[in-house]
């Protein structure tokens, strides 16, 4: 009941203090992100990979990106999974605390964009809680919500594949969080201009 009390004089990690300080200025970019997770329950599942691209002035900035496989040994061990995927992947591999710190430094005060972004944010918040940090403060936009607002559809959710098909965005054979983040970024640019978002 008095959980908020224990956070009053809480000593946060330095990277988290730097992150919080960035909100004194207005964001100048969007960061489109996607997570790959071990399941759909933020309380017990973990993030397996993170992918993100930044958008500045209506352009995807390819060289301003983030991609990491999180080394979730406990998850692999508990589920009897091989670490073949981790060894063979050429992506940067990091322990969860390092990956989160790098990701928080990457996003700064940007407006976050995703497909069903609330889920990604909850997964990130659960992971941040394990590091004794607070919750993400970034504003967030969801391409599914944007599409439904544009088409005035309230009784249905659209998958990422549905939306990509509608907007003729090709599907890749490579299934990764970065690939999804790039497809979401293309969708976002199309929806953003139609909705007049600056």
PDB file of C-alpha atoms in Angstrom:
ATOM      1  CA  UNK A   1       0.000   0.000   0.000  1.00  0.00           C
ATOM      2  CA  UNK A   2       2.807   2.452   0.790  1.00  0.00           C
ATOM      3  CA  UNK A   3       5.063   1.376  -2.099  1.00  0.00           C
ATOM      4  CA  UNK A   4       5.507   4.977  -3.226  1.00  0.00           C
ATOM      5  CA  UNK A   5       7.151   5.773   0.120  1.00  0.00           C
ATOM      6  CA  UNK A   6      10.132   3.521  -0.501  1.00  0.00           C
ATOM      7  CA  UNK A   7      10.864   5.401  -3.753  1.00  0.00           C
ATOM      8  CA  UNK A   8      11.089   8.882  -2.221  1.00  0.00           C
ATOM      9  CA  UNK A   9      14.799   8.805  -1.414  1.00  0.00           C
ATOM     10  CA  UNK A  10      15.674   5.882  -3.627  1.00  0.00           C
ATOM     11  CA  UNK A  11      19.165   5.901  -5.101  1.00  0.00           C
ATOM     12  CA  UNK A  12      18.841   5.083  -8.803  1.00  0.00           C
ATOM     13  CA  UNK A  13      21.677   3.815 -11.045  1.00  0.00           C
ATOM     14  CA  UNK A  14      23.563   6.644 -12.832  1.00  0.00           C
ATOM     15  CA  UNK A  15      22.258   5.721 -16.297  1.00  0.00           C
ATOM     16  CA  UNK A  16      18.694   6.070 -14.974  1.00  0.00           C
ATOM     17  CA  UNK A  17      19.398   9.500 -13.444  1.00  0.00           C
ATOM     18  CA  UNK A  18      20.864  10.635 -16.805  1.00  0.00           C
ATOM     19  CA  UNK A  19      17.759   9.300 -18.569  1.00  0.00           C
ATOM     20  CA  UNK A  20      15.402  11.202 -16.241  1.00  0.00           C
ATOM     21  CA  UNK A  21      17.371  14.435 -16.765  1.00  0.00           C
ATOM     22  CA  UNK A  22      16.747  14.256 -20.543  1.00  0.00           C
ATOM     23  CA  UNK A  23      13.052  14.997 -20.022  1.00  0.00           C
ATOM     24  CA  UNK A  24      13.831  18.610 -19.191  1.00  0.00           C
ATOM     25  CA  UNK A  25      13.963  19.202 -22.970  1.00  0.00           C
ATOM     26  CA  UNK A  26      11.443  18.469 -25.707  1.00  0.00           C
ATOM     27  CA  UNK A  27      12.028  15.303 -27.760  1.00  0.00           C
ATOM     28  CA  UNK A  28      13.377  15.833 -31.291  1.00  0.00           C
ATOM     29  CA  UNK A  29      13.035  12.300 -32.608  1.00  0.00           C
ATOM     30  CA  UNK A  30      10.866   9.200 -32.619  1.00  0.00           C
ATOM     31  CA  UNK A  31      12.290   5.780 -31.766  1.00  0.00           C
ATOM     32  CA  UNK A  32      10.476   2.841 -33.329  1.00  0.00           C
ATOM     33  CA  UNK A  33      11.029  -0.331 -31.332  1.00  0.00           C
ATOM     34  CA  UNK A  34      10.152  -3.972 -31.269  1.00  0.00           C
ATOM     35  CA  UNK A  35      10.874  -6.650 -28.679  1.00  0.00           C
ATOM     36  CA  UNK A  36      11.017 -10.393 -29.011  1.00  0.00           C
ATOM     37  CA  UNK A  37       9.970 -12.011 -25.746  1.00  0.00           C
ATOM     38  CA  UNK A  38       9.724 -15.441 -24.164  1.00  0.00           C
ATOM     39  CA  UNK A  39       5.965 -15.021 -23.703  1.00  0.00           C
ATOM     40  CA  UNK A  40       3.190 -12.542 -23.010  1.00  0.00           C
ATOM     41  CA  UNK A  41       3.384 -12.168 -19.231  1.00  0.00           C
ATOM     42  CA  UNK A  42       5.588  -9.206 -18.154  1.00  0.00           C
ATOM     43  CA  UNK A  43       5.746 -10.633 -14.611  1.00  0.00           C
ATOM     44  CA  UNK A  44       7.438 -13.895 -15.566  1.00  0.00           C
ATOM     45  CA  UNK A  45       8.595 -13.617 -19.189  1.00  0.00           C
ATOM     46  CA  UNK A  46      11.761 -11.909 -20.415  1.00  0.00           C
ATOM     47  CA  UNK A  47      12.970  -9.913 -23.409  1.00  0.00           C
ATOM     48  CA  UNK A  48      15.053 -12.059 -25.780  1.00  0.00           C
ATOM     49  CA  UNK A  49      15.952  -9.338 -28.284  1.00  0.00           C
ATOM     50  CA  UNK A  50      15.443  -5.641 -28.900  1.00  0.00           C
ATOM     51  CA  UNK A  51      15.478  -3.732 -32.166  1.00  0.00           C
ATOM     52  CA  UNK A  52      14.951  -0.009 -32.757  1.00  0.00           C
ATOM     53  CA  UNK A  53      15.407   2.722 -35.369  1.00  0.00           C
ATOM     54  CA  UNK A  54      15.237   6.439 -34.956  1.00  0.00           C
ATOM     55  CA  UNK A  55      13.088   8.720 -37.114  1.00  0.00           C
ATOM     56  CA  UNK A  56      14.058  12.362 -37.511  1.00  0.00           C
ATOM     57  CA  UNK A  57      12.330  14.803 -39.883  1.00  0.00           C
ATOM     58  CA  UNK A  58      10.175  12.092 -41.506  1.00  0.00           C
ATOM     59  CA  UNK A  59      13.173   9.879 -42.326  1.00  0.00           C
ATOM     60  CA  UNK A  60      14.315   6.575 -40.879  1.00  0.00           C
ATOM     61  CA  UNK A  61      17.904   7.120 -39.772  1.00  0.00           C
ATOM     62  CA  UNK A  62      19.351   3.691 -40.560  1.00  0.00           C
ATOM     63  CA  UNK A  63      22.707   4.325 -38.876  1.00  0.00           C
ATOM     64  CA  UNK A  64      20.950   5.497 -35.685  1.00  0.00           C
ATOM     65  CA  UNK A  65      19.706   2.079 -34.633  1.00  0.00           C
ATOM     66  CA  UNK A  66      19.817  -0.365 -31.754  1.00  0.00           C
ATOM     67  CA  UNK A  67      19.894  -4.141 -31.953  1.00  0.00           C
ATOM     68  CA  UNK A  68      20.747  -6.634 -29.247  1.00  0.00           C
ATOM     69  CA  UNK A  69      20.158 -10.239 -28.257  1.00  0.00           C
ATOM     70  CA  UNK A  70      19.771 -10.437 -24.491  1.00  0.00           C
ATOM     71  CA  UNK A  71      21.643 -13.278 -22.850  1.00  0.00           C
ATOM     72  CA  UNK A  72      18.827 -14.812 -20.829  1.00  0.00           C
ATOM     73  CA  UNK A  73      20.635 -17.881 -19.524  1.00  0.00           C
ATOM     74  CA  UNK A  74      18.038 -18.616 -16.860  1.00  0.00           C
ATOM     75  CA  UNK A  75      15.223 -18.593 -19.427  1.00  0.00           C
ATOM     76  CA  UNK A  76      17.149 -20.914 -21.757  1.00  0.00           C
ATOM     77  CA  UNK A  77      18.090 -23.249 -18.919  1.00  0.00           C
ATOM     78  CA  UNK A  78      14.599 -23.334 -17.345  1.00  0.00           C
ATOM     79  CA  UNK A  79      13.015 -24.133 -20.697  1.00  0.00           C
ATOM     80  CA  UNK A  80      15.605 -26.660 -21.810  1.00  0.00           C
ATOM     81  CA  UNK A  81      16.491 -24.578 -24.872  1.00  0.00           C
ATOM     82  CA  UNK A  82      19.777 -24.724 -26.687  1.00  0.00           C
ATOM     83  CA  UNK A  83      21.892 -21.608 -26.863  1.00  0.00           C
ATOM     84  CA  UNK A  84      22.608 -22.345 -30.548  1.00  0.00           C
ATOM     85  CA  UNK A  85      20.548 -19.305 -31.561  1.00  0.00           C
ATOM     86  CA  UNK A  86      22.628 -17.042 -29.350  1.00  0.00           C
ATOM     87  CA  UNK A  87      25.962 -18.435 -30.529  1.00  0.00           C
ATOM     88  CA  UNK A  88      25.083 -18.369 -34.236  1.00  0.00           C
ATOM     89  CA  UNK A  89      23.493 -14.932 -34.233  1.00  0.00           C
ATOM     90  CA  UNK A  90      25.817 -12.158 -35.401  1.00  0.00           C
ATOM     91  CA  UNK A  91      23.900  -9.556 -33.379  1.00  0.00           C
ATOM     92  CA  UNK A  92      25.455  -7.903 -30.343  1.00  0.00           C
ATOM     93  CA  UNK A  93      24.785 -10.118 -27.326  1.00  0.00           C
ATOM     94  CA  UNK A  94      24.507  -8.556 -23.888  1.00  0.00           C
ATOM     95  CA  UNK A  95      23.413  -9.521 -20.390  1.00  0.00           C
ATOM     96  CA  UNK A  96      20.003  -8.001 -19.602  1.00  0.00           C
ATOM     97  CA  UNK A  97      21.350  -5.182 -17.352  1.00  0.00           C
ATOM     98  CA  UNK A  98      23.874  -4.038 -19.995  1.00  0.00           C
ATOM     99  CA  UNK A  99      21.334  -4.241 -22.818  1.00  0.00           C
ATOM    100  CA  UNK A 100      18.784  -2.198 -20.860  1.00  0.00           C
ATOM    101  CA  UNK A 101      21.314   0.456 -19.926  1.00  0.00           C
ATOM    102  CA  UNK A 102      22.440   0.749 -23.570  1.00  0.00           C
ATOM    103  CA  UNK A 103      18.820   0.858 -24.756  1.00  0.00           C
ATOM    104  CA  UNK A 104      17.816   3.554 -22.237  1.00  0.00           C
ATOM    105  CA  UNK A 105      20.838   5.613 -23.332  1.00  0.00           C
ATOM    106  CA  UNK A 106      19.747   5.096 -26.959  1.00  0.00           C
ATOM    107  CA  UNK A 107      16.099   6.159 -26.551  1.00  0.00           C
ATOM    108  CA  UNK A 108      16.646   9.177 -24.278  1.00  0.00           C
ATOM    109  CA  UNK A 109      13.490  11.301 -24.222  1.00  0.00           C
ATOM    110  CA  UNK A 110      12.318  10.216 -27.706  1.00  0.00           C
ATOM    111  CA  UNK A 111       8.681   9.489 -28.448  1.00  0.00           C
ATOM    112  CA  UNK A 112       8.432   5.694 -28.664  1.00  0.00           C
ATOM    113  CA  UNK A 113       6.539   4.023 -31.513  1.00  0.00           C
ATOM    114  CA  UNK A 114       5.570   0.386 -31.847  1.00  0.00           C
ATOM    115  CA  UNK A 115       2.937  -2.160 -32.743  1.00  0.00           C
ATOM    116  CA  UNK A 116       0.969  -2.868 -29.541  1.00  0.00           C
ATOM    117  CA  UNK A 117       3.589  -0.685 -27.867  1.00  0.00           C
ATOM    118  CA  UNK A 118       2.033  -0.980 -24.396  1.00  0.00           C
ATOM    119  CA  UNK A 119       3.183  -4.599 -24.267  1.00  0.00           C
ATOM    120  CA  UNK A 120       6.775  -3.658 -25.201  1.00  0.00           C
ATOM    121  CA  UNK A 121       6.748  -0.904 -22.584  1.00  0.00           C
ATOM    122  CA  UNK A 122       5.439  -3.254 -19.882  1.00  0.00           C
ATOM    123  CA  UNK A 123       8.161  -5.799 -20.712  1.00  0.00           C
ATOM    124  CA  UNK A 124      10.805  -3.048 -20.520  1.00  0.00           C
ATOM    125  CA  UNK A 125       9.348  -1.715 -17.257  1.00  0.00           C
ATOM    126  CA  UNK A 126       9.467  -5.198 -15.687  1.00  0.00           C
ATOM    127  CA  UNK A 127      13.107  -5.564 -16.723  1.00  0.00           C
ATOM    128  CA  UNK A 128      13.915  -2.058 -15.403  1.00  0.00           C
ATOM    129  CA  UNK A 129      12.272  -2.939 -12.092  1.00  0.00           C
ATOM    130  CA  UNK A 130      14.782  -5.794 -11.739  1.00  0.00           C
ATOM    131  CA  UNK A 131      17.515  -3.128 -11.989  1.00  0.00           C
ATOM    132  CA  UNK A 132      15.901  -0.947  -9.287  1.00  0.00           C
ATOM    133  CA  UNK A 133      14.890   1.727 -11.804  1.00  0.00           C
ATOM    134  CA  UNK A 134      11.575   3.485 -12.280  1.00  0.00           C
ATOM    135  CA  UNK A 135       9.185   3.144 -15.215  1.00  0.00           C
ATOM    136  CA  UNK A 136       9.727   4.574 -18.693  1.00  0.00           C
ATOM    137  CA  UNK A 137       8.598   8.203 -18.986  1.00  0.00           C
ATOM    138  CA  UNK A 138       8.543   8.464 -22.796  1.00  0.00           C
ATOM    139  CA  UNK A 139       5.387   9.321 -24.684  1.00  0.00           C
ATOM    140  CA  UNK A 140       4.301   6.436 -26.915  1.00  0.00           C
ATOM    141  CA  UNK A 141       2.373   5.950 -30.159  1.00  0.00           C
ATOM    142  CA  UNK A 142       0.926   2.679 -31.448  1.00  0.00           C
ATOM    143  CA  UNK A 143       0.619   2.053 -35.202  1.00  0.00           C
ATOM    144  CA  UNK A 144      -2.418  -0.199 -34.679  1.00  0.00           C
ATOM    145  CA  UNK A 145      -4.222   2.548 -32.745  1.00  0.00           C
ATOM    146  CA  UNK A 146      -3.161   5.119 -35.366  1.00  0.00           C
ATOM    147  CA  UNK A 147      -4.561   2.956 -38.183  1.00  0.00           C
ATOM    148  CA  UNK A 148      -7.835   2.360 -36.332  1.00  0.00           C
ATOM    149  CA  UNK A 149      -8.161   6.089 -35.676  1.00  0.00           C
ATOM    150  CA  UNK A 150      -7.555   6.824 -39.365  1.00  0.00           C
ATOM    151  CA  UNK A 151     -10.121   4.251 -40.550  1.00  0.00           C
ATOM    152  CA  UNK A 152     -12.547   4.706 -37.638  1.00  0.00           C
ATOM    153  CA  UNK A 153     -12.431   1.000 -36.745  1.00  0.00           C
ATOM    154  CA  UNK A 154     -12.906   0.383 -33.029  1.00  0.00           C
ATOM    155  CA  UNK A 155     -13.926  -3.258 -32.804  1.00  0.00           C
ATOM    156  CA  UNK A 156     -10.822  -4.932 -34.219  1.00  0.00           C
ATOM    157  CA  UNK A 157      -7.077  -5.058 -33.692  1.00  0.00           C
ATOM    158  CA  UNK A 158      -4.734  -5.525 -36.634  1.00  0.00           C
ATOM    159  CA  UNK A 159      -1.594  -7.640 -36.648  1.00  0.00           C
ATOM    160  CA  UNK A 160       1.654  -6.191 -37.949  1.00  0.00           C
ATOM    161  CA  UNK A 161       1.324  -8.436 -41.017  1.00  0.00           C
ATOM    162  CA  UNK A 162      -2.249  -7.162 -41.635  1.00  0.00           C
ATOM    163  CA  UNK A 163      -1.098  -3.537 -41.550  1.00  0.00           C
ATOM    164  CA  UNK A 164       1.939  -4.222 -43.744  1.00  0.00           C
ATOM    165  CA  UNK A 165      -0.300  -5.955 -46.273  1.00  0.00           C
ATOM    166  CA  UNK A 166      -2.713  -2.991 -46.316  1.00  0.00           C
ATOM    167  CA  UNK A 167       0.179  -0.572 -46.959  1.00  0.00           C
ATOM    168  CA  UNK A 168       2.093  -2.890 -49.330  1.00  0.00           C
ATOM    169  CA  UNK A 169       5.145  -3.184 -47.073  1.00  0.00           C
ATOM    170  CA  UNK A 170       6.986  -6.395 -47.996  1.00  0.00           C
ATOM    171  CA  UNK A 171       7.470  -9.113 -45.416  1.00  0.00           C
ATOM    172  CA  UNK A 172      10.988 -10.382 -44.894  1.00  0.00           C
ATOM    173  CA  UNK A 173      11.981 -14.014 -44.447  1.00  0.00           C
ATOM    174  CA  UNK A 174      14.220 -12.931 -41.579  1.00  0.00           C
ATOM    175  CA  UNK A 175      12.152 -12.714 -38.428  1.00  0.00           C
ATOM    176  CA  UNK A 176      13.839 -10.420 -35.926  1.00  0.00           C
ATOM    177  CA  UNK A 177      12.949  -7.554 -33.638  1.00  0.00           C
ATOM    178  CA  UNK A 178      14.972  -5.175 -35.860  1.00  0.00           C
ATOM    179  CA  UNK A 179      13.172  -6.328 -38.996  1.00  0.00           C
ATOM    180  CA  UNK A 180       9.830  -5.741 -37.247  1.00  0.00           C
ATOM    181  CA  UNK A 181      11.003  -2.337 -35.985  1.00  0.00           C
ATOM    182  CA  UNK A 182      11.907  -1.335 -39.564  1.00  0.00           C
ATOM    183  CA  UNK A 183       8.493  -2.448 -40.899  1.00  0.00           C
ATOM    184  CA  UNK A 184       6.783  -0.550 -38.054  1.00  0.00           C
ATOM    185  CA  UNK A 185       8.877   2.532 -38.923  1.00  0.00           C
ATOM    186  CA  UNK A 186       7.695   2.391 -42.577  1.00  0.00           C
ATOM    187  CA  UNK A 187       4.083   2.006 -41.388  1.00  0.00           C
ATOM    188  CA  UNK A 188       4.493   4.847 -38.918  1.00  0.00           C
ATOM    189  CA  UNK A 189       5.722   7.259 -41.609  1.00  0.00           C
ATOM    190  CA  UNK A 190       2.715   6.452 -43.802  1.00  0.00           C
ATOM    191  CA  UNK A 191       0.220   6.814 -40.917  1.00  0.00           C
ATOM    192  CA  UNK A 192       1.928   9.883 -39.461  1.00  0.00           C
ATOM    193  CA  UNK A 193       1.545  11.875 -42.679  1.00  0.00           C
ATOM    194  CA  UNK A 194      -2.091  10.800 -43.114  1.00  0.00           C
ATOM    195  CA  UNK A 195      -2.894  11.787 -39.520  1.00  0.00           C
ATOM    196  CA  UNK A 196      -0.940  15.062 -39.725  1.00  0.00           C
ATOM    197  CA  UNK A 197       1.373  14.218 -36.806  1.00  0.00           C
ATOM    198  CA  UNK A 198       4.435  16.520 -36.686  1.00  0.00           C
TER     199      UNK A 198
END
